[in-house]
CSV table of C-alpha atoms in Angstrom, one decimal:
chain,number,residue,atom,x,y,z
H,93,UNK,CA,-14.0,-9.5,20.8
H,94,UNK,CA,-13.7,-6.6,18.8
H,95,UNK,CA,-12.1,-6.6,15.0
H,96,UNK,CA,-11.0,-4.5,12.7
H,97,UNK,CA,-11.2,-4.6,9.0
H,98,UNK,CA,-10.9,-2.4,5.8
H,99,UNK,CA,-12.2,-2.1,2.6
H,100,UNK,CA,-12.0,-0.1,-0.4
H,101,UNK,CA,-14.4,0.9,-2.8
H,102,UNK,CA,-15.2,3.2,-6.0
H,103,UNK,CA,-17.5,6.6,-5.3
H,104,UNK,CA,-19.3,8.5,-8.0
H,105,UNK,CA,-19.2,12.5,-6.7
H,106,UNK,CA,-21.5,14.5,-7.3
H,107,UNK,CA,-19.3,17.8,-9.2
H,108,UNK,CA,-19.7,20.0,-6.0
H,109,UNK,CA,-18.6,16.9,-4.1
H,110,UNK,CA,-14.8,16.7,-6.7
H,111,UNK,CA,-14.8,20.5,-5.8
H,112,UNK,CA,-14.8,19.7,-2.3
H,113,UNK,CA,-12.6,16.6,-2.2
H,114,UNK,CA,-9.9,18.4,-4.4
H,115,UNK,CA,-10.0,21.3,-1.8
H,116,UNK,CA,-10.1,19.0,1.2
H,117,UNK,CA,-7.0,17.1,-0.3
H,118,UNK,CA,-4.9,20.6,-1.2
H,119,UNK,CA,-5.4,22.2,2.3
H,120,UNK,CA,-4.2,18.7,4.0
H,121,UNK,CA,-1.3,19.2,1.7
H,122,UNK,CA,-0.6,22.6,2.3
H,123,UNK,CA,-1.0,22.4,5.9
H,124,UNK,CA,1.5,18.9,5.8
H,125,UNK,CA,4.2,20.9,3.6
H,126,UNK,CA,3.4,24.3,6.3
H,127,UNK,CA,4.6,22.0,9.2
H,128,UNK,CA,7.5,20.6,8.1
H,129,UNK,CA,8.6,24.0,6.8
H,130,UNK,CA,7.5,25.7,10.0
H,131,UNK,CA,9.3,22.9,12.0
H,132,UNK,CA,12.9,23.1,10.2
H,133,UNK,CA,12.2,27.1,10.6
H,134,UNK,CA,12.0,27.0,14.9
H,135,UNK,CA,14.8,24.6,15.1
H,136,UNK,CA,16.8,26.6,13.4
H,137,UNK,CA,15.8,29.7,15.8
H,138,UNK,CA,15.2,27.9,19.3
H,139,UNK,CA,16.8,24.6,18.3
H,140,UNK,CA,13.0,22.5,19.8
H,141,UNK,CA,10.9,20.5,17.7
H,142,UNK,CA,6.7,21.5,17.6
H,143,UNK,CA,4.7,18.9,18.3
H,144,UNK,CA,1.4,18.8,15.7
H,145,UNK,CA,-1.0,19.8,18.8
H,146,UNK,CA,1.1,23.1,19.3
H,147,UNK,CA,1.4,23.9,15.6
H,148,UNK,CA,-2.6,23.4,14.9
H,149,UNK,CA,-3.0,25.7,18.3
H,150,UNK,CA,-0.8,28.2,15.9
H,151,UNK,CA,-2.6,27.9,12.7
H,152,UNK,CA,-6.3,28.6,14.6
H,153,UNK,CA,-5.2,31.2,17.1
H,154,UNK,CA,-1.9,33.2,15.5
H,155,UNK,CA,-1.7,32.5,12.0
H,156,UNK,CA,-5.1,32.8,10.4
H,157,UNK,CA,-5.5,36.2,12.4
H,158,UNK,CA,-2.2,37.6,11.1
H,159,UNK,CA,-3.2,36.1,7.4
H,160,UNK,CA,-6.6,36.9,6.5
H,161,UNK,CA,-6.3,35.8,2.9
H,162,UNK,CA,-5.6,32.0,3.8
H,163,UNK,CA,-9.0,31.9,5.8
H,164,UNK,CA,-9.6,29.0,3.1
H,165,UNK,CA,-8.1,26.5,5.9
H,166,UNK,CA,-11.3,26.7,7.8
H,167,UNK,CA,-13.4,26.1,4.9
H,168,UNK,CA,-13.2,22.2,5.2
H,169,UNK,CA,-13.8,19.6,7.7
H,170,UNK,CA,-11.3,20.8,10.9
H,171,UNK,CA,-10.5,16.9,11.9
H,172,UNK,CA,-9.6,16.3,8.1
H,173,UNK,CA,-6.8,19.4,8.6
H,174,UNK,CA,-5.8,17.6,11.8
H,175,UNK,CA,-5.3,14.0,10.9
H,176,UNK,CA,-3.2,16.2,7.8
H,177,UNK,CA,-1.0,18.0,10.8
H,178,UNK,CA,-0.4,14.4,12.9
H,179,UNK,CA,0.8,12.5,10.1
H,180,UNK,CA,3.4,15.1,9.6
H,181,UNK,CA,4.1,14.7,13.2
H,182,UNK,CA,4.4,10.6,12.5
H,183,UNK,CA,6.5,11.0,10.1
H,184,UNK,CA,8.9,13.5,12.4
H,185,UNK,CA,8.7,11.0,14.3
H,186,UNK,CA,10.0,8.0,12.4
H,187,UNK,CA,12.5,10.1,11.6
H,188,UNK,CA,13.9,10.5,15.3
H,189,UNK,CA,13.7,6.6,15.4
H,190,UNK,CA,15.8,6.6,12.5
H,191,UNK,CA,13.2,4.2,10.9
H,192,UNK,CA,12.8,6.8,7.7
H,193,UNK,CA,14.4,9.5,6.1
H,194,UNK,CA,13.3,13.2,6.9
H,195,UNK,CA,10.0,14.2,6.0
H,196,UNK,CA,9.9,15.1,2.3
H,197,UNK,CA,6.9,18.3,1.0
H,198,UNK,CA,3.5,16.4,-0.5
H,199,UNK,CA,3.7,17.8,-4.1
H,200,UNK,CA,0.3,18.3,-6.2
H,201,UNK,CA,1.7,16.1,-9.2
H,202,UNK,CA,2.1,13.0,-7.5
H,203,UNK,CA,-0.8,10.6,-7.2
H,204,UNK,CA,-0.7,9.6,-3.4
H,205,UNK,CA,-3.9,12.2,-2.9
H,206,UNK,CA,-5.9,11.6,0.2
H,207,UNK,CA,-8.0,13.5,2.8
H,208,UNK,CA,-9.9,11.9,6.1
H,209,UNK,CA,-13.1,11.9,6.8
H,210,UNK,CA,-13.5,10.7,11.0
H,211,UNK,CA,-17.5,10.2,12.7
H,212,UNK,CA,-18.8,13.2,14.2
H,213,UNK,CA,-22.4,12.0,15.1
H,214,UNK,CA,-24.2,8.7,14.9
H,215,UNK,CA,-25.9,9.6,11.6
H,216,UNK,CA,-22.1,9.6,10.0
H,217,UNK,CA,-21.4,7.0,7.5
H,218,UNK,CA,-25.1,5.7,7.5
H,219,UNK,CA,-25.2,4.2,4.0
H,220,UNK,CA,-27.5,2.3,1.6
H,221,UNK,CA,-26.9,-0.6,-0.8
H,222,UNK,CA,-26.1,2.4,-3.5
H,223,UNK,CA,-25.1,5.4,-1.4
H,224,UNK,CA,-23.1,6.2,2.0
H,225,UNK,CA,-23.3,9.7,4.0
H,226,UNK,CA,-19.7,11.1,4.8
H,227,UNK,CA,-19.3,14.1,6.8
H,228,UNK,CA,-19.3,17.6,4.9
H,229,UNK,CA,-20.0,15.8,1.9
H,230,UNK,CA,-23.6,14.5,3.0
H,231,UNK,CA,-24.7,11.3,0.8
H,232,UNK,CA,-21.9,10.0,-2.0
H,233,UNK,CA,-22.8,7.6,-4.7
H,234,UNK,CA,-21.3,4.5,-5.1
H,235,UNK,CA,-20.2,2.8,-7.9
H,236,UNK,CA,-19.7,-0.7,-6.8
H,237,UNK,CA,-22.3,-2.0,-4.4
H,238,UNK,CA,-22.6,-5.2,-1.6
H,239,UNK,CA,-19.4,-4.1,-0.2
H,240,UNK,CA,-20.2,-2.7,3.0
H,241,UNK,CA,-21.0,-5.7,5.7
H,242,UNK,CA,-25.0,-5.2,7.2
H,243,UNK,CA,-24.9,-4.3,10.8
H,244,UNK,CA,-21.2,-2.7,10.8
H,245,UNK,CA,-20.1,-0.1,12.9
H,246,UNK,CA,-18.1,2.2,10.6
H,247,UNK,CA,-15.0,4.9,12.1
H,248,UNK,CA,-13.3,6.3,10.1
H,249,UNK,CA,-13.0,6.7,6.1
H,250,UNK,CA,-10.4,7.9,3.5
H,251,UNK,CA,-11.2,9.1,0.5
H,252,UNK,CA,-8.0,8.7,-2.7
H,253,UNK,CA,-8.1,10.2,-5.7
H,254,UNK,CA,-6.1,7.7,-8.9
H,255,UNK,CA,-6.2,10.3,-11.9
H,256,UNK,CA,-9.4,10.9,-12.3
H,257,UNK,CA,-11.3,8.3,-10.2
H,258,UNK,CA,-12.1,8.1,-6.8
H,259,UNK,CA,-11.9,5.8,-4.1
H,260,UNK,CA,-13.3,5.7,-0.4
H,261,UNK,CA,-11.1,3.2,2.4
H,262,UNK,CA,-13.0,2.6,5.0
H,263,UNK,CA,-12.5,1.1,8.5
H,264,UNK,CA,-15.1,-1.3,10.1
H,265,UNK,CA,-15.7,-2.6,13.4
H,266,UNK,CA,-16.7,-6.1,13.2
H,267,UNK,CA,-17.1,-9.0,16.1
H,268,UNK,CA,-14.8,-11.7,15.8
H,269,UNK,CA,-16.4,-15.4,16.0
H,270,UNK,CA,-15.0,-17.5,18.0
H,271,UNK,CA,-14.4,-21.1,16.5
H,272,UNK,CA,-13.3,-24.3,17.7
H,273,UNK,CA,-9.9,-24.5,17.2
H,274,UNK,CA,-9.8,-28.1,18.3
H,275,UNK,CA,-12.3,-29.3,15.9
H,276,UNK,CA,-10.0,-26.8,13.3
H,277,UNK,CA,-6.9,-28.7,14.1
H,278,UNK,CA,-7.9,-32.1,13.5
H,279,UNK,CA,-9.8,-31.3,10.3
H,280,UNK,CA,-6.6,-29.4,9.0
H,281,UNK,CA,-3.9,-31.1,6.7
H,282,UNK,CA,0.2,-30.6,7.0
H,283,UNK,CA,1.5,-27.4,6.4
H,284,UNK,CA,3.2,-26.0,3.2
H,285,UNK,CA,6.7,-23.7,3.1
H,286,UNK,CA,6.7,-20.7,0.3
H,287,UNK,CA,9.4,-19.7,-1.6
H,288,UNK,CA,9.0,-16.2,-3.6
H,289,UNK,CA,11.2,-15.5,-6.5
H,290,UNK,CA,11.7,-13.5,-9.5
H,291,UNK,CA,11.1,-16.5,-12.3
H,292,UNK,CA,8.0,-17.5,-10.7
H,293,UNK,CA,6.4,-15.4,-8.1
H,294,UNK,CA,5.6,-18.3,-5.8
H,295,UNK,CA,7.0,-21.8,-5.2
H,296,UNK,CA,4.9,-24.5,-2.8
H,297,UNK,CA,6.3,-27.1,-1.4
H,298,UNK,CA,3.0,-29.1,-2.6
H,299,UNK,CA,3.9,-28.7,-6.2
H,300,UNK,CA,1.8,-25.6,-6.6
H,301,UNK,CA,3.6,-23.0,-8.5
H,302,UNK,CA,2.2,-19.6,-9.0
H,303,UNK,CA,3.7,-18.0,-12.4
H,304,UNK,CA,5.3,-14.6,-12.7
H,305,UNK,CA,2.2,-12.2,-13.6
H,306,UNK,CA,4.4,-9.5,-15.1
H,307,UNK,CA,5.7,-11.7,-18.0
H,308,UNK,CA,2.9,-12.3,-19.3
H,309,UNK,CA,1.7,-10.6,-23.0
H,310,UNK,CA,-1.2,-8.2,-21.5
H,311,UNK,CA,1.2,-6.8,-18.9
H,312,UNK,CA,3.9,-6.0,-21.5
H,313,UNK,CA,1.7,-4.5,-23.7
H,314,UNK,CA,0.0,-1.7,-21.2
H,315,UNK,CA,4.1,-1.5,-20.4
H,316,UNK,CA,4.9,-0.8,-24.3
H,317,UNK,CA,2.1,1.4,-23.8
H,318,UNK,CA,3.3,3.4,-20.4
H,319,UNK,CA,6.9,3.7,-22.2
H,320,UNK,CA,5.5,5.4,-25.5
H,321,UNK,CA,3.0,7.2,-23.7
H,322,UNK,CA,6.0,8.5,-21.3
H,323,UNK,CA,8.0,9.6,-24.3
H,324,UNK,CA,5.1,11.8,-25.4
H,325,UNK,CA,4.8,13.6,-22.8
H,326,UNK,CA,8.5,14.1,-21.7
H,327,UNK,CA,8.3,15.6,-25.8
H,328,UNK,CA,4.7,18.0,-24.7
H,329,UNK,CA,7.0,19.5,-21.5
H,330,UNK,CA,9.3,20.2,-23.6
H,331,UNK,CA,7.3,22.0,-25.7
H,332,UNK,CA,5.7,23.7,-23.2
H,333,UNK,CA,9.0,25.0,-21.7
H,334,UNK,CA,10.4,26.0,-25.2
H,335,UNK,CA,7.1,28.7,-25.3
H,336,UNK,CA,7.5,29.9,-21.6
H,337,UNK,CA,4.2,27.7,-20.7
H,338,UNK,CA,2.9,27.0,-17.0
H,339,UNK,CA,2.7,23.3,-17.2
H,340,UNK,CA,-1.0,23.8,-15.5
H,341,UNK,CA,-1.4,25.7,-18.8
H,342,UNK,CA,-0.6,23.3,-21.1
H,343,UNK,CA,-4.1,21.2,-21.6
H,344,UNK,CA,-2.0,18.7,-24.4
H,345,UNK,CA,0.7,18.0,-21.3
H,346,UNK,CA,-2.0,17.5,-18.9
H,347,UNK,CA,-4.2,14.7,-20.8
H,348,UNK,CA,-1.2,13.1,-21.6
H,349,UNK,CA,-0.3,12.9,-17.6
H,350,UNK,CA,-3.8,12.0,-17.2
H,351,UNK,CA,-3.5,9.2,-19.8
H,352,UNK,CA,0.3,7.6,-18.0
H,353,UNK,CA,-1.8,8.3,-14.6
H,354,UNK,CA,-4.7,5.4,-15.8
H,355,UNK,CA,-2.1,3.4,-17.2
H,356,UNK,CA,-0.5,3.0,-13.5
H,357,UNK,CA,-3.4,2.6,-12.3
H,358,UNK,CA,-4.4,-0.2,-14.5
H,359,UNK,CA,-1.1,-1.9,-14.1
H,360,UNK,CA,-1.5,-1.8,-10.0
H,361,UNK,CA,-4.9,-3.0,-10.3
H,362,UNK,CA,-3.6,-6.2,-12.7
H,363,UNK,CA,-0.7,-6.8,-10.0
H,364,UNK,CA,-2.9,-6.3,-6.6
H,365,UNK,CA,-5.6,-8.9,-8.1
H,366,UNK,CA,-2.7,-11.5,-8.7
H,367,UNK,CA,-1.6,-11.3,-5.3
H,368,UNK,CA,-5.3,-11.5,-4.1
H,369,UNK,CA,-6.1,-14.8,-6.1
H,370,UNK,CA,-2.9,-16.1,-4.8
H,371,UNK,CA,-3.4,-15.7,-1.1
H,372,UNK,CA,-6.6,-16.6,-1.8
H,373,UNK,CA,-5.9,-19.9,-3.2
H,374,UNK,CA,-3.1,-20.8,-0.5
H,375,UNK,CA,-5.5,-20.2,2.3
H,376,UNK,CA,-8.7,-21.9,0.9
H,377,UNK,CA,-7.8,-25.5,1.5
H,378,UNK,CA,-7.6,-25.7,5.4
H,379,UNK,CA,-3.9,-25.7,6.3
H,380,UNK,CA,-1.9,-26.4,9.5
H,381,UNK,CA,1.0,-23.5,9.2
H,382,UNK,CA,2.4,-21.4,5.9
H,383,UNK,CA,6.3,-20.8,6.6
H,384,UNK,CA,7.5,-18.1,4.5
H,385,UNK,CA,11.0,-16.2,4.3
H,386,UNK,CA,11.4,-12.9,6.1
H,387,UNK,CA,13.0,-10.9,2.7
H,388,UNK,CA,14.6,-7.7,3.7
H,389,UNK,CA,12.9,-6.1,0.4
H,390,UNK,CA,14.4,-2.4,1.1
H,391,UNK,CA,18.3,-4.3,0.4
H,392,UNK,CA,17.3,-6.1,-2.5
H,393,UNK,CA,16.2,-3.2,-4.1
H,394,UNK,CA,20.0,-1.7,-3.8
H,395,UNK,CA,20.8,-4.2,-6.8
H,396,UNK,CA,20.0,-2.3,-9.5
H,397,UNK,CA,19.6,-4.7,-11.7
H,398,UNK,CA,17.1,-6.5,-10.4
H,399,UNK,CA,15.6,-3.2,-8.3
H,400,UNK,CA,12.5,-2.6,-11.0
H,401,UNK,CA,11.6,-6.7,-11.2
H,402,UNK,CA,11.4,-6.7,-7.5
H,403,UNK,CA,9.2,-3.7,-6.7
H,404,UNK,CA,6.9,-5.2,-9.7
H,405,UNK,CA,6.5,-8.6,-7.7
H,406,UNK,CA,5.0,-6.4,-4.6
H,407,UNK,CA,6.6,-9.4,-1.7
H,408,UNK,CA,5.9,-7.3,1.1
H,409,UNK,CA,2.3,-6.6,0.3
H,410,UNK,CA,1.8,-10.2,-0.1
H,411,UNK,CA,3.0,-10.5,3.2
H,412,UNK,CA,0.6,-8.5,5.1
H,413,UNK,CA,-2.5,-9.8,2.7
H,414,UNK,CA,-1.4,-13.2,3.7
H,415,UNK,CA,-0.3,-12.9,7.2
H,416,UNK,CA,-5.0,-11.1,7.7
H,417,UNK,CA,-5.9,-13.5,5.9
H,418,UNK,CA,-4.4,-16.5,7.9
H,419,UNK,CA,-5.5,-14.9,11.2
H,420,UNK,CA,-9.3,-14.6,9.3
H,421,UNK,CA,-8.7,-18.4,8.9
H,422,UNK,CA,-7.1,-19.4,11.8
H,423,UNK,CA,-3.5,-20.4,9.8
H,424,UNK,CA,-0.5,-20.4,11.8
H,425,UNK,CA,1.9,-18.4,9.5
H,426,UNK,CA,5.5,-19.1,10.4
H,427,UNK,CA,8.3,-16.2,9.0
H,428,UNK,CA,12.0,-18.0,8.8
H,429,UNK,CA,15.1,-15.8,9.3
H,430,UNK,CA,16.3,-13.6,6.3
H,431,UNK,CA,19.6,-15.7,6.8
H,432,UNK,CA,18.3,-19.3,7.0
H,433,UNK,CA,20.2,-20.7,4.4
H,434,UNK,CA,17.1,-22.2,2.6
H,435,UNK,CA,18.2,-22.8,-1.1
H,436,UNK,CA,21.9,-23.5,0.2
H,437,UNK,CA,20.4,-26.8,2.2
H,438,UNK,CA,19.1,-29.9,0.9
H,439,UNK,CA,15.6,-30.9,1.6
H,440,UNK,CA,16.4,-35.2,1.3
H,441,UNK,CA,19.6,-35.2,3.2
H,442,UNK,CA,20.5,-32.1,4.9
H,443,UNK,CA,24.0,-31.6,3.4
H,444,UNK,CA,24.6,-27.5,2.6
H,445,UNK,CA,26.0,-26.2,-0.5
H,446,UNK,CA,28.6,-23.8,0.0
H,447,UNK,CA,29.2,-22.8,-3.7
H,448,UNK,CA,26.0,-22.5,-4.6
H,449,UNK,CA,24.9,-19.5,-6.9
H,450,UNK,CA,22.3,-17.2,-7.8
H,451,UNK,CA,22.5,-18.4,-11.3
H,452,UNK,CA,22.4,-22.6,-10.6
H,453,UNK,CA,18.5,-23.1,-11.0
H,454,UNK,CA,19.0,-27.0,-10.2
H,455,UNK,CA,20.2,-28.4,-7.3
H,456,UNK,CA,22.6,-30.9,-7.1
H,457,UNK,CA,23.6,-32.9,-3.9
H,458,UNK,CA,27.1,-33.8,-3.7
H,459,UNK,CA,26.3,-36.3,-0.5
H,460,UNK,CA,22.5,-38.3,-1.8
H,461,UNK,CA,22.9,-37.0,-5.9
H,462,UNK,CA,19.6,-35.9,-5.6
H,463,UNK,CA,18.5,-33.2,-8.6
H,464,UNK,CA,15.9,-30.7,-7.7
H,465,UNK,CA,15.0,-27.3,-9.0
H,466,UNK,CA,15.9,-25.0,-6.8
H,467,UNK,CA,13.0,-22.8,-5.5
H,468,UNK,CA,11.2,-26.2,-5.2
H,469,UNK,CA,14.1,-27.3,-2.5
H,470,UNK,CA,14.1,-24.1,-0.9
H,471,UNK,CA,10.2,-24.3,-0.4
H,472,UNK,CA,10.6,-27.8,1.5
H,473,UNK,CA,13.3,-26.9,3.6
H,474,UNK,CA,11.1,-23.9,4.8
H,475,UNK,CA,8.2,-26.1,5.4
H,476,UNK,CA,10.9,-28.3,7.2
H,477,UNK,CA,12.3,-25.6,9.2
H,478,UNK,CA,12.3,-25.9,12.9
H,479,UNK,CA,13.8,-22.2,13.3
H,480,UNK,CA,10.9,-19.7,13.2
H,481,UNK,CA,8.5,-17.2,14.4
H,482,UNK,CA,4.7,-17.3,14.5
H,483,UNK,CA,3.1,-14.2,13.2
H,484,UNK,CA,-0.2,-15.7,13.7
């Protein structure tokens, strides 16, 4: 049975290999912006949407003829400008399903930079323990090693660029062992239920409880950091502005974008290894089920309030890290309803709390007077629930 897994790592380019990454990245996001411009332009006219196979038929065979001086499109890797031109189309698409908002234009200042690299030949992503060949770019250099499984069949790779580092995703085929699930059941223990909050991140219903990773003091200094660094740069565009500068002029106001850039990335890194360890740590001891709460993240970031804290405790991606990693383990990971009323309940007697508020952090029974903290009831009436669905 085939399987599917991805992996990131840190490359070391080679200067002519930046130059050609940087350009690779800037045609995909010309060519992204061209199509949604190009799009809104025909509707307008014929009032019929261009699909991305029509629209790269246009580009090779209309529009580089009629504009000689953006023959610069051909000069990198044709599937790269493709995959570019098809997630444009996806997120058309989306759209139409009324799943996202309309496709917004890729600027250069933002950080989500990416290009595709897809297997041409079967000498394509052939790699080394220190070195991997990527088409157009021929052998890269990489800067952490014993990533890449022996025996894997690589394909397709993304390379990313984070301010001034770079990073190459790749996608690997793998075959899936089979195990004996009988033998896995008897030697598992009960199950646990998790509760995620803004106090703590996560709550177990076996007493575990996993601390909020943003509170702590190295966190809040790189975030004293990001806020003075941010007030120095607003002050450098200011500047800039006041003497008729191009921003890309500006070298002071680009270091100091550079400098906010690492910061980010620094703070994402601190956050994603957090939620590694923990998902790590609940799926290590060999469980039955993992019931979690189905949070509708997207409406609780509406409360402005709490809209910042939220988006710092990244739920959702410990969703999908824990949801692969249970079906790597064999876990049977249970999601409850968004409106299961699982702090409301209580776990010894059943009896639910009407009255009960956002702000009570202990709960009280009126029916058995048991006194419990409250994401520590929640957790056991998920691990109790009988109303769920298996993800896994």
């Amino acid at each position: 049975m085939k399987n599917y897994k991805g992996i990131k790592i840190e490359i070391k380019p080679t200067a002519e290999q930046i130059e050609k990454i940087n350009r690779t990245i800037g045609t995909g996001r010309f060519l992204y912006n061209f199509y949604i411009a190009y799009n809104k332009e025909i509707y307008e006219k014929e009032k019929r949407f261009v699909t991305g196979f029509e629209f790269s038929k246009y580009i090779n065979n209309v529009f580089i003829k009629e504009n000689p001086d953006k023959s610069w499109i051909k000069d990198v890797s044709s599937k790269s400008n493709k995959q570019a031109i098809m997630n444009s189309e996806k997120a058309f698409k989306r759209f139409f399903k009324k799943i996202s908002n309309f496709p917004k234009f890729k600027k250069k200042s933002h950080n989500n930079q990416k290009c595709y690299f897809f297997k041409n030949n079967k000498t394509d992503f052939e790699f080394y323990r220190h070195k991997i060949k990527i088409p157009t770019l021929k052998f890269v250099r990489l800067k952490e090693y014993g990533y890449i499984p022996k025996n894997t069949n690589i394909k397709s790779a993304t390379i990313s660029k984070e301010g001034n580092r770079y990073f190459l995703s790749l996608i690997l085929e793998m075959k899936k062992e089979i195990e004996n699930s009988i033998s896995k059941k008897l030697e598992s223990k009960e199950g646990i239920g998790i509760d995620l909050g803004i106090k703590d991140f996560a709550t177990c219903s076996d007493g575990q409880i996993f601390k909020n990773i943003n509170k702590t003091f190295k966190v809040r200094k790189i975030e004293k950091k990001l806020k003075r660094g941010q007030r120095k740069k607003s002050r450098k565009y200011l500047s800039c502005k006041k003497m008729g500068k191009n921003l890309y002029e500006c070298k002071n106001f680009q270091k100091q974008k550079l400098v906010i850039a690492k910061l980010f990335f620094k703070l994402n890194c601190i956050r994603n290894d957090y939620v590694n360890k923990v998902v790590n740590m609940l799926t290590k001891t060999k469980l039955k089920y993992i019931t979690i709460e189905e949070l509708k993240v997207s409406n609780m970031m509406k409360n402005r309030h709490l809209s910042k804290v939220i988006s710092q405790q990244k739920f959702y991606e410990f969703r999908t890290k824990l949801l692969n990693k249970c079906k790597e383990k064999n876990i049977e990971l249970r999601i409850v309803s968004t409106f299961y009323p699982s702090s409301k309940l209580c776990s010894n007697c059943g009896n639910k709390k009407q009255d009960f508020k956002l702000k009570d952090r202990i709960y009280k029974c009126s029916c058995c007077g048991i006194e419990i903290n409250r994401d520590y009831n929640a957790s056991l009436n998920l691990r109790n629930s009988t109303q769920y669905t298996i993800l896994t």
